[in-house]
């Protein structure tokens, strides 16, 4: 056994007498190696079992070893203190080779002089595996390019340095799924590799190319403040991909959409920047050229999504309400019906207009549960009014139907069931639908309309005159009422063109034997004029705004008195 003594602070080295500690015994107990350290007259003393330096790769001469250079002060500090134990990682700073140790300092209590056991567990192997693992995890095994995580890391590193002169391009291969299923996965893989090679060839060595999704590549390019450079890169990529690929006797054309996001606009982290570029890909698919991400478009989509989530909750929690706007006989002023209009008071107490949330409901399919609720709610109110009136309350209720409901829901049986549930005959219900429902599927819709008609309900064509459908359908479909769109009615008195259109609609309706309702009557004179022109019914602020059920009932009672 050899003992060595090392300098601590400004004290001179001392030599420890042999046989002080059974350091070798301690060595056996510990996983890799242990050193006993002590303070003698304030100086750090290390007992080193034979061969430890060589075994740990610390070099042959302990006196100049990094162990002492780098850990001596820390061990001495520990010995001067009161802690019983301290653990830390130590990365030995070799220039060529880095080694990592888990170090534990454990105080030996029996001694009067402070002493501790320094145990060193060599973690270098594990560290290397970790590095390899991380590299593997950030690489796409097919193309050898950075994968989404790897690409994100590169971008993140750039962002962490405060660099903003860059663009991220997301290149999305179109119809790749079809190629894959037609030619098989192997050919798909081959194609991806070929695409990666060509793209790499179109980029500078300093650009980063990654495969960030199945058929999606990411490109990180420096742009020196000029955004047009990103466009050029996009054009180069589309250029190299435009030559067909030859794969096992097939000639395959690959088209791609390119979305771009710029470092100068970056908010959030690398993942956000990539998402923004991906978002721009959608627009690129529509326009056929590379598109840059626009903040507002993303925000709008996010808002829409937030609204969809909130609306779903509101429908489930029955937080929507129906408002009722009277439809009057223009000659007598009598209320003959109420149109039901959905209202939504959101969590913040804002009342949202259906023009805001119905499109979201239609896009997300939520219009189906919303529409079912509206039919049920309207008929429930009508049945309740009948009870209060001690018989038929004398009005119809009109419910708006979206084209999506006509396509996706079994609407006729649903209406029949709702009528039965509330004990009401079909003729108490009006259904309003817009021309767009007819345009989408003229033949399918005819069948649905006849089935609806069979429930006894009245069918009204809403917003008439704004759609672009062929008027011939009017003859073939069981439509009872035309509702003249507000845009022709409001301000009509001062506009000869509008008067001409309204006249034409009125004569068309009379020729076809249909009733007419003018929407958006804001002044009494307008109502009188429309009546004189032959319009049967009217609706608008001149009579009443949409009212909650209770106010609508009160209005009805007041008018009938
Ligand atoms: P719509 O069916 O054409 O309803 C008439 C709209 O005109 C209502 O807007 C009503 O408040 C408004 N209005 C009525 N009189 C006047 C007036 O004199 N002047 C002006 N400027 N506006 C007037 P609202 O309530 O915002 O509803 C908008 C649209 O949302 C409705 O147009 C309808 O297409 C749709 N909608 C409302 N509730 C439902 C529903 O439960 N289901 C479906 N599918 N759609 C609904
Ligand atoms: Mg309507
Ligand atoms: Mg309308």
XYZ file of C-alpha atoms and ligand atoms in Angstrom:
609
model
C 0.000 0.000 0.000
C 1.248 3.406 -0.893
C 0.226 6.613 0.778
C 0.337 9.972 -0.755
C -0.212 13.326 0.787
C -1.470 16.295 -1.109
C -1.443 19.969 -0.533
C -4.549 21.705 0.635
C -5.026 25.432 0.619
C -1.665 26.975 1.192
C -0.393 24.260 3.538
C 2.589 22.131 2.723
C 2.202 18.430 1.962
C 2.603 16.061 4.898
C 3.302 12.377 4.820
C 0.816 10.083 6.533
C 2.239 7.269 8.543
C 1.584 3.853 7.046
C -1.145 1.532 8.360
C -3.595 4.225 9.389
C -6.681 3.094 7.566
C -7.695 -0.041 5.844
C -8.493 1.751 2.638
C -8.337 -1.464 0.743
C -11.115 -2.868 2.890
C -13.263 0.109 2.039
C -12.433 -0.370 -1.591
C -13.943 -3.808 -1.586
C -17.209 -2.528 -0.198
C -17.628 0.104 -2.833
C -18.687 -0.342 -6.425
C -15.694 1.102 -8.187
C -13.148 2.768 -6.003
C -12.801 4.552 -2.723
C -10.311 6.926 -1.254
C -10.059 7.870 2.356
C -9.565 11.539 2.931
C -8.723 13.266 6.160
C -7.515 16.511 7.613
C -4.325 16.549 9.507
C -3.489 19.869 11.070
C -5.832 21.536 8.615
C -4.272 19.871 5.631
C -6.039 17.484 3.279
C -4.661 14.008 3.324
C -5.704 11.310 0.898
C -5.079 7.628 1.302
C -4.975 5.980 -2.049
C -5.148 2.261 -2.464
C -2.644 0.884 -4.820
C -3.457 1.079 -8.464
C -6.597 3.132 -8.128
C -5.346 5.811 -10.444
C -4.648 3.433 -13.191
C -7.910 1.627 -12.670
C -9.943 4.776 -12.923
C -7.953 6.112 -15.805
C -6.810 9.044 -13.725
C -3.223 8.740 -14.771
C -0.268 7.297 -12.930
C 0.783 10.140 -10.693
C -1.723 11.150 -8.039
C 0.085 14.310 -7.078
C -0.660 15.974 -10.410
C -3.936 14.195 -10.946
C -7.164 15.934 -11.767
C -8.782 14.203 -8.820
C -6.849 16.439 -6.515
C -6.906 19.490 -8.747
C -10.617 19.376 -9.221
C -11.950 17.720 -6.108
C -9.390 18.544 -3.433
C -10.976 21.830 -2.435
C -14.451 20.338 -2.357
C -13.423 17.403 -0.170
C -11.596 19.678 2.232
C -14.623 21.951 2.470
C -16.760 18.935 3.313
C -14.354 17.832 5.994
C -14.360 21.299 7.542
C -18.165 21.322 7.640
C -20.706 19.258 9.572
C -22.551 17.377 6.837
C -22.506 13.596 7.129
C -22.857 12.952 3.464
C -22.632 14.700 0.156
C -23.265 13.409 -3.324
C -22.506 15.019 -6.619
C -21.556 14.288 -10.196
C -18.094 15.063 -11.342
C -17.219 15.363 -14.957
C -13.497 14.986 -15.233
C -12.367 17.614 -17.647
C -9.957 15.704 -19.872
C -9.253 17.457 -23.151
C -9.613 14.354 -25.249
C -11.716 12.119 -23.153
C -14.421 13.113 -20.778
C -15.126 10.821 -17.891
C -18.000 11.118 -15.521
C -18.128 9.974 -11.917
C -20.807 9.861 -9.278
C -18.989 11.014 -6.152
C -20.109 10.323 -2.598
C -18.432 11.823 0.429
C -19.361 9.990 3.637
C -18.059 11.153 7.021
C -16.347 8.590 9.214
C -17.651 9.374 12.687
C -15.477 7.301 15.016
C -12.420 9.423 14.502
C -11.607 12.589 16.342
C -9.852 13.980 13.290
C -12.344 14.648 10.481
C -12.190 11.900 7.897
C -14.361 10.741 5.083
C -14.683 8.080 2.513
C -14.637 9.372 -1.054
C -16.273 6.888 -3.332
C -16.079 7.215 -7.060
C -18.432 5.384 -9.331
C -17.410 5.553 -12.938
C -20.461 6.555 -14.987
C -18.637 7.223 -18.227
C -20.104 4.172 -19.931
C -23.640 5.117 -19.017
C -23.055 8.679 -20.124
C -21.860 7.479 -23.499
C -24.927 5.291 -23.891
C -27.078 8.240 -22.990
C -25.418 10.408 -25.638
C -25.819 7.636 -28.178
C -29.374 7.084 -27.154
C -30.175 10.747 -27.467
C -28.567 10.797 -30.899
C -30.551 7.748 -31.916
C -33.741 9.193 -30.564
C -33.303 12.358 -32.551
C -32.525 10.650 -35.851
C -34.927 9.251 -38.397
C -33.756 5.700 -38.989
C -34.999 5.633 -42.579
C -33.317 8.717 -43.995
C -30.667 9.300 -41.356
C -31.922 12.882 -41.093
C -32.825 14.527 -37.791
C -36.383 13.565 -36.885
C -38.898 15.939 -35.368
C -37.149 15.920 -31.978
C -33.728 16.324 -33.561
C -34.882 19.066 -35.896
C -36.591 20.778 -32.973
C -33.378 20.561 -30.929
C -31.387 22.233 -33.688
C -33.954 24.991 -33.977
C -34.187 25.360 -30.215
C -30.400 25.729 -29.985
C -30.536 28.501 -32.579
C -33.346 30.276 -30.774
C -31.531 29.951 -27.440
C -28.647 31.916 -28.945
C -31.068 34.723 -29.811
C -30.722 34.180 -33.568
C -33.741 35.396 -35.566
C -32.428 35.507 -39.135
C -33.770 32.168 -40.158
C -36.765 30.560 -41.804
C -38.337 27.193 -41.149
C -39.906 25.521 -44.167
C -42.207 22.572 -43.846
C -42.420 20.540 -47.036
C -45.451 18.295 -47.161
C -45.576 15.615 -49.839
C -49.025 15.414 -51.342
C -50.830 12.159 -51.903
C -47.995 10.248 -50.284
C -50.509 8.041 -48.486
C -51.886 6.937 -51.831
C -48.467 6.183 -53.267
C -47.718 4.171 -50.160
C -50.874 2.107 -50.385
C -50.602 1.599 -54.155
C -46.942 0.612 -54.306
C -46.468 -0.783 -50.811
C -44.501 0.416 -47.813
C -41.108 -0.613 -49.223
C -41.545 1.566 -52.287
C -42.838 4.321 -50.050
C -39.654 4.101 -47.979
C -37.524 4.167 -51.091
C -39.344 7.212 -52.342
C -38.858 9.016 -49.043
C -35.132 8.306 -49.164
C -34.919 9.544 -52.729
C -36.856 12.684 -51.837
C -34.538 13.293 -48.875
C -31.469 12.902 -51.134
C -32.798 15.332 -53.717
C -33.781 17.868 -51.124
C -30.413 17.631 -49.454
C -28.855 18.295 -52.845
C -30.886 21.464 -53.228
C -29.742 22.884 -49.900
C -26.547 24.451 -48.662
C -24.369 22.458 -46.284
C -25.261 24.812 -43.460
C -29.006 24.294 -43.902
C -30.641 21.708 -41.682
C -32.934 19.161 -43.273
C -35.061 16.915 -41.093
C -37.893 14.477 -41.513
C -40.435 15.775 -39.067
C -43.392 13.575 -39.924
C -44.361 10.639 -42.124
C -44.379 12.621 -45.340
C -43.211 15.926 -43.947
C -39.755 17.435 -44.113
C -38.459 20.425 -42.210
C -35.812 22.802 -43.522
C -34.000 25.309 -41.364
C -32.239 27.993 -43.392
C -30.384 31.173 -42.535
C -31.888 34.050 -44.518
C -29.838 37.158 -43.699
C -32.958 39.212 -43.095
C -34.345 38.801 -46.592
C -37.511 36.749 -46.627
C -37.408 36.291 -50.367
C -34.514 33.898 -49.785
C -36.909 31.482 -48.127
C -39.105 31.643 -51.220
C -36.088 30.831 -53.353
C -35.272 27.805 -51.197
C -38.898 26.682 -51.530
C -38.713 27.104 -55.289
C -35.467 25.131 -55.463
C -36.993 22.291 -53.464
C -40.121 22.205 -55.589
C -37.868 22.309 -58.624
C -35.829 19.249 -57.677
C -38.933 17.323 -56.693
C -40.758 18.145 -59.910
C -38.737 15.646 -61.955
C -40.588 12.307 -61.654
C -39.032 9.593 -59.493
C -38.377 6.161 -60.992
C -39.315 3.399 -58.608
C -39.529 -0.251 -59.628
C -40.764 0.476 -63.162
C -43.073 3.216 -62.015
C -42.669 6.844 -62.737
C -43.893 8.763 -59.758
C -44.680 12.426 -59.636
C -44.314 14.014 -56.275
C -46.003 17.269 -55.540
C -45.472 19.195 -52.408
C -46.912 22.036 -50.415
C -44.538 24.353 -48.590
C -45.309 26.375 -45.482
C -42.844 28.871 -44.067
C -42.379 30.519 -40.685
C -39.793 33.170 -39.899
C -37.548 33.525 -36.879
C -38.247 37.228 -36.727
C -41.939 36.468 -36.051
C -41.243 33.633 -33.641
C -43.192 33.588 -30.441
C -42.961 30.607 -28.135
C -40.568 27.730 -28.608
C -39.220 25.700 -31.511
C -42.284 23.499 -31.548
C -44.476 26.592 -32.034
C -42.393 27.770 -34.981
C -42.685 24.337 -36.617
C -46.432 24.305 -35.989
C -46.769 27.713 -37.585
C -44.971 26.545 -40.716
C -47.208 23.473 -40.768
C -50.208 25.708 -40.477
C -49.070 27.645 -43.547
C -48.868 24.337 -45.454
C -52.658 24.215 -45.454
C -52.859 27.475 -47.337
C -50.131 26.321 -49.691
C -52.308 23.341 -50.570
C -55.035 25.739 -51.620
C -52.929 28.242 -53.520
C -50.394 25.841 -55.005
C -47.430 27.977 -53.995
C -45.229 28.339 -50.933
C -47.043 30.282 -48.256
C -45.796 32.091 -45.187
C -47.492 31.730 -41.879
C -49.773 34.612 -40.980
C -50.330 35.306 -37.323
C -53.961 36.307 -37.688
C -54.937 33.187 -39.605
C -53.470 30.979 -36.909
C -55.109 33.002 -34.166
C -58.440 32.787 -35.965
C -58.167 29.031 -36.263
C -57.215 28.781 -32.625
C -60.133 30.993 -31.643
C -62.432 28.822 -33.690
C -61.142 25.740 -32.014
C -61.574 27.326 -28.577
C -65.098 28.327 -29.544
C -65.848 24.807 -30.713
C -64.724 23.367 -27.373
C -66.747 25.903 -25.412
C -69.792 25.398 -27.641
C -69.646 21.637 -27.176
C -69.680 22.171 -23.434
C -72.493 24.718 -23.695
C -74.673 22.315 -25.690
C -74.051 19.515 -23.204
C -74.751 21.793 -20.255
C -77.819 23.214 -22.037
C -76.501 26.746 -21.795
C -78.012 27.804 -25.096
C -81.300 29.608 -25.187
C -83.902 30.222 -27.844
C -85.162 33.722 -28.544
C -88.430 34.330 -30.299
C -89.114 36.990 -32.916
C -92.713 37.540 -34.005
C -93.803 37.146 -37.621
C -96.836 39.320 -38.277
C -99.636 39.414 -40.784
C -98.756 42.630 -42.608
C -102.344 43.736 -43.186
C -103.750 43.112 -39.695
C -100.566 43.240 -37.597
C -101.590 39.978 -35.905
C -98.766 37.711 -34.722
C -99.063 34.443 -36.618
C -95.745 32.853 -35.699
C -92.448 33.308 -33.918
C -89.091 32.475 -35.428
C -86.800 30.826 -32.910
C -83.237 32.123 -32.905
C -80.480 30.546 -30.879
C -78.520 32.606 -28.361
C -75.450 31.582 -26.431
C -74.238 33.302 -23.298
C -70.647 32.160 -22.835
C -68.721 31.671 -19.573
C -67.653 35.322 -19.612
C -71.289 36.411 -19.819
C -71.044 37.584 -23.441
C -74.117 36.944 -25.563
C -72.898 35.474 -28.832
C -74.808 35.883 -32.059
C -75.695 32.801 -34.085
C -73.840 34.348 -37.015
C -70.700 33.754 -34.917
C -71.332 30.271 -33.577
C -73.598 28.579 -36.146
C -70.763 28.431 -38.752
C -68.486 26.873 -36.099
C -71.250 24.428 -35.193
C -71.684 23.532 -38.854
C -67.997 23.062 -39.462
C -67.531 20.869 -36.407
C -70.707 18.834 -36.750
C -72.002 20.263 -33.469
C -74.951 21.588 -35.461
C -76.506 18.124 -35.209
C -76.922 18.094 -31.402
C -77.578 21.858 -31.459
C -80.317 21.443 -34.061
C -81.944 18.575 -32.168
C -81.967 20.671 -29.058
C -83.506 23.651 -30.924
C -86.395 21.558 -32.276
C -87.099 20.035 -28.899
C -86.796 23.329 -27.045
C -89.075 25.187 -29.496
C -91.795 22.550 -29.275
C -91.506 22.413 -25.491
C -92.108 26.176 -25.342
C -95.012 25.950 -27.748
C -96.653 23.168 -25.714
C -96.195 25.245 -22.565
C -97.799 28.281 -24.244
C -100.761 26.126 -25.263
C -101.189 25.050 -21.651
C -101.076 28.660 -20.476
C -103.561 29.690 -23.171
C -105.899 26.916 -22.077
C -105.947 25.559 -25.631
C -104.131 26.407 -28.843
C -102.234 29.622 -28.333
C -102.734 30.431 -32.004
C -99.161 30.715 -33.305
C -96.693 28.563 -35.146
C -93.030 28.354 -34.224
C -90.364 28.445 -36.915
C -87.097 26.574 -36.430
C -84.012 27.097 -38.599
C -82.429 23.985 -40.086
C -78.877 23.866 -41.325
C -78.029 22.002 -44.545
C -75.709 19.805 -42.497
C -78.634 18.597 -40.408
C -80.517 17.658 -43.535
C -77.541 15.683 -44.794
C -76.364 14.046 -41.602
C -79.276 13.685 -39.266
C -82.368 11.565 -39.718
C -84.241 14.813 -39.612
C -87.784 13.746 -40.591
C -88.172 10.954 -37.999
C -86.581 13.297 -35.481
C -89.143 16.031 -36.138
C -91.997 13.507 -36.018
C -90.752 12.151 -32.692
C -90.375 15.640 -31.204
C -93.909 16.586 -32.270
C -95.266 13.394 -30.716
C -93.263 13.915 -27.526
C -94.818 17.332 -26.980
C -98.261 16.327 -28.214
C -98.338 18.857 -31.051
C -99.663 18.502 -34.606
C -97.164 19.078 -37.420
C -98.877 22.212 -38.694
C -97.742 24.128 -35.587
C -94.144 23.898 -36.785
C -92.371 25.771 -39.563
C -88.967 24.698 -40.778
C -86.714 27.302 -42.354
C -83.958 26.206 -44.642
C -81.642 28.085 -46.934
C -80.998 27.603 -50.620
C -77.531 26.289 -49.920
C -79.160 23.087 -48.654
C -80.631 22.546 -52.109
C -77.486 23.351 -53.996
C -75.425 20.758 -52.150
C -77.557 17.747 -53.026
C -80.715 18.592 -55.036
C -81.943 15.018 -55.411
C -81.218 13.866 -51.885
C -82.809 16.973 -50.493
C -86.071 16.490 -52.380
C -86.570 13.189 -50.612
C -85.820 14.706 -47.209
C -88.165 17.630 -47.834
C -91.037 15.365 -48.822
C -90.479 13.339 -45.660
C -90.457 16.547 -43.595
C -93.584 17.729 -45.340
C -95.244 14.441 -44.384
C -94.897 15.336 -40.698
C -97.328 18.193 -41.378
C -94.716 20.922 -40.908
C -94.661 24.022 -43.108
C -91.491 24.555 -45.112
C -90.002 27.992 -45.659
C -87.150 28.963 -47.927
C -85.040 31.331 -45.805
C -82.936 34.238 -47.071
C -84.496 33.819 -50.479
C -82.705 35.590 -53.298
C -79.192 35.296 -51.880
C -78.460 31.767 -53.055
C -77.495 31.039 -56.599
C -79.618 28.035 -57.227
C -81.739 27.256 -60.227
C -85.241 28.553 -59.668
C -86.648 25.438 -61.334
C -86.281 23.573 -58.047
C -89.037 25.728 -56.543
C -91.608 23.932 -58.626
C -90.389 20.493 -57.742
C -89.995 20.905 -54.008
C -92.729 21.102 -51.379
C -92.014 24.679 -50.329
C -94.810 26.717 -48.728
C -93.170 30.028 -47.977
C -90.483 32.288 -49.406
C -88.710 34.498 -46.898
C -87.368 37.536 -48.740
C -83.855 38.191 -47.562
C -83.251 41.167 -45.325
C -80.689 42.599 -47.724
C -83.470 43.401 -50.257
C -85.899 44.689 -47.647
C -83.932 46.981 -45.363
C -83.446 50.304 -47.137
C -85.697 49.199 -49.992
C -87.733 52.408 -50.129
C -84.704 54.380 -51.277
C -83.472 51.826 -53.768
C -85.312 51.107 -57.042
C -83.296 47.958 -57.721
C -84.273 46.453 -54.402
C -87.922 47.292 -55.042
C -87.680 45.576 -58.414
C -86.185 42.442 -56.865
C -88.800 42.313 -54.107
C -91.553 42.739 -56.725
C -90.117 39.917 -58.799
C -89.927 37.590 -55.802
C -93.509 38.457 -54.822
C -94.869 37.702 -58.265
C -92.850 34.485 -58.456
C -94.302 33.390 -55.117
C -97.815 34.231 -56.143
C -97.392 32.333 -59.413
C -96.210 29.296 -57.464
C -98.922 29.669 -54.821
C -96.497 30.376 -51.970
C -96.789 32.736 -49.049
C -94.160 35.397 -48.495
C -92.426 36.715 -45.422
C -90.311 39.864 -45.646
C -87.369 39.840 -43.233
C -85.708 42.892 -41.706
C -88.607 45.343 -41.636
C -87.221 48.139 -39.524
C -89.898 50.840 -40.029
C -93.719 50.760 -40.109
C -93.778 52.468 -43.550
C -91.740 49.655 -44.976
C -94.294 47.175 -43.625
C -97.138 49.137 -45.218
C -95.369 49.324 -48.558
C -94.660 45.604 -48.557
C -98.278 44.878 -47.716
C -99.341 47.102 -50.620
C -96.985 45.193 -52.915
C -98.705 41.958 -51.929
C -96.354 40.521 -49.330
C -98.295 38.474 -46.792
C -96.149 38.435 -43.665
C -93.313 40.420 -42.177
C -90.711 40.223 -39.487
C -88.345 42.838 -38.148
C -87.385 45.324 -35.511
C -90.411 47.479 -36.443
C -92.576 44.793 -34.770
C -90.228 43.355 -32.200
C -86.668 42.251 -31.707
C -86.022 38.617 -30.851
C -87.278 38.165 -27.252
C -86.728 35.614 -24.521
C -89.564 33.087 -24.141
C -91.225 34.912 -21.275
C -91.216 38.305 -23.042
C -92.452 36.700 -26.256
C -95.339 35.139 -24.377
C -96.171 38.512 -22.741
C -96.154 40.177 -26.180
C -98.443 37.515 -27.567
C -100.895 37.915 -24.689
C -100.860 41.727 -25.022
C -101.507 41.565 -28.783
C -104.326 39.058 -28.516
C -106.114 41.088 -25.845
P -82.278 34.112 -40.168
O -82.928 32.791 -40.049
O -82.400 34.807 -41.477
O -82.840 35.003 -38.987
C -83.132 36.340 -39.089
C -82.034 37.165 -38.567
O -82.292 38.526 -38.829
C -81.881 37.073 -37.037
O -80.532 37.218 -36.734
C -82.661 38.274 -36.581
O -82.284 38.717 -35.309
C -82.313 39.272 -37.642
N -83.324 40.313 -37.771
C -84.645 40.192 -37.597
N -85.270 41.376 -37.854
C -84.306 42.244 -38.182
C -84.319 43.642 -38.563
O -85.343 44.289 -38.617
N -83.123 44.204 -38.850
C -81.974 43.520 -38.782
N -80.880 44.158 -39.071
N -81.912 42.208 -38.434
C -83.071 41.578 -38.144
P -79.813 36.300 -35.734
O -80.685 35.995 -34.573
O -78.495 36.919 -35.476
O -79.623 34.960 -36.528
C -78.786 34.916 -37.605
C -78.915 33.644 -38.373
O -78.436 32.540 -37.624
C -80.333 33.280 -38.701
O -80.730 33.989 -39.845
C -80.234 31.799 -38.943
O -79.812 31.534 -40.255
C -79.134 31.400 -38.007
N -79.711 30.745 -36.829
C -80.219 31.307 -35.712
N -80.647 30.360 -34.860
C -80.445 29.169 -35.460
C -80.687 27.803 -35.101
O -81.230 27.476 -34.033
N -80.313 26.840 -35.998
C -79.743 27.166 -37.185
N -79.393 26.164 -38.012
N -79.495 28.412 -37.554
C -79.852 29.419 -36.705
Mg -84.505 31.950 -40.358
Mg -83.358 34.793 -42.926
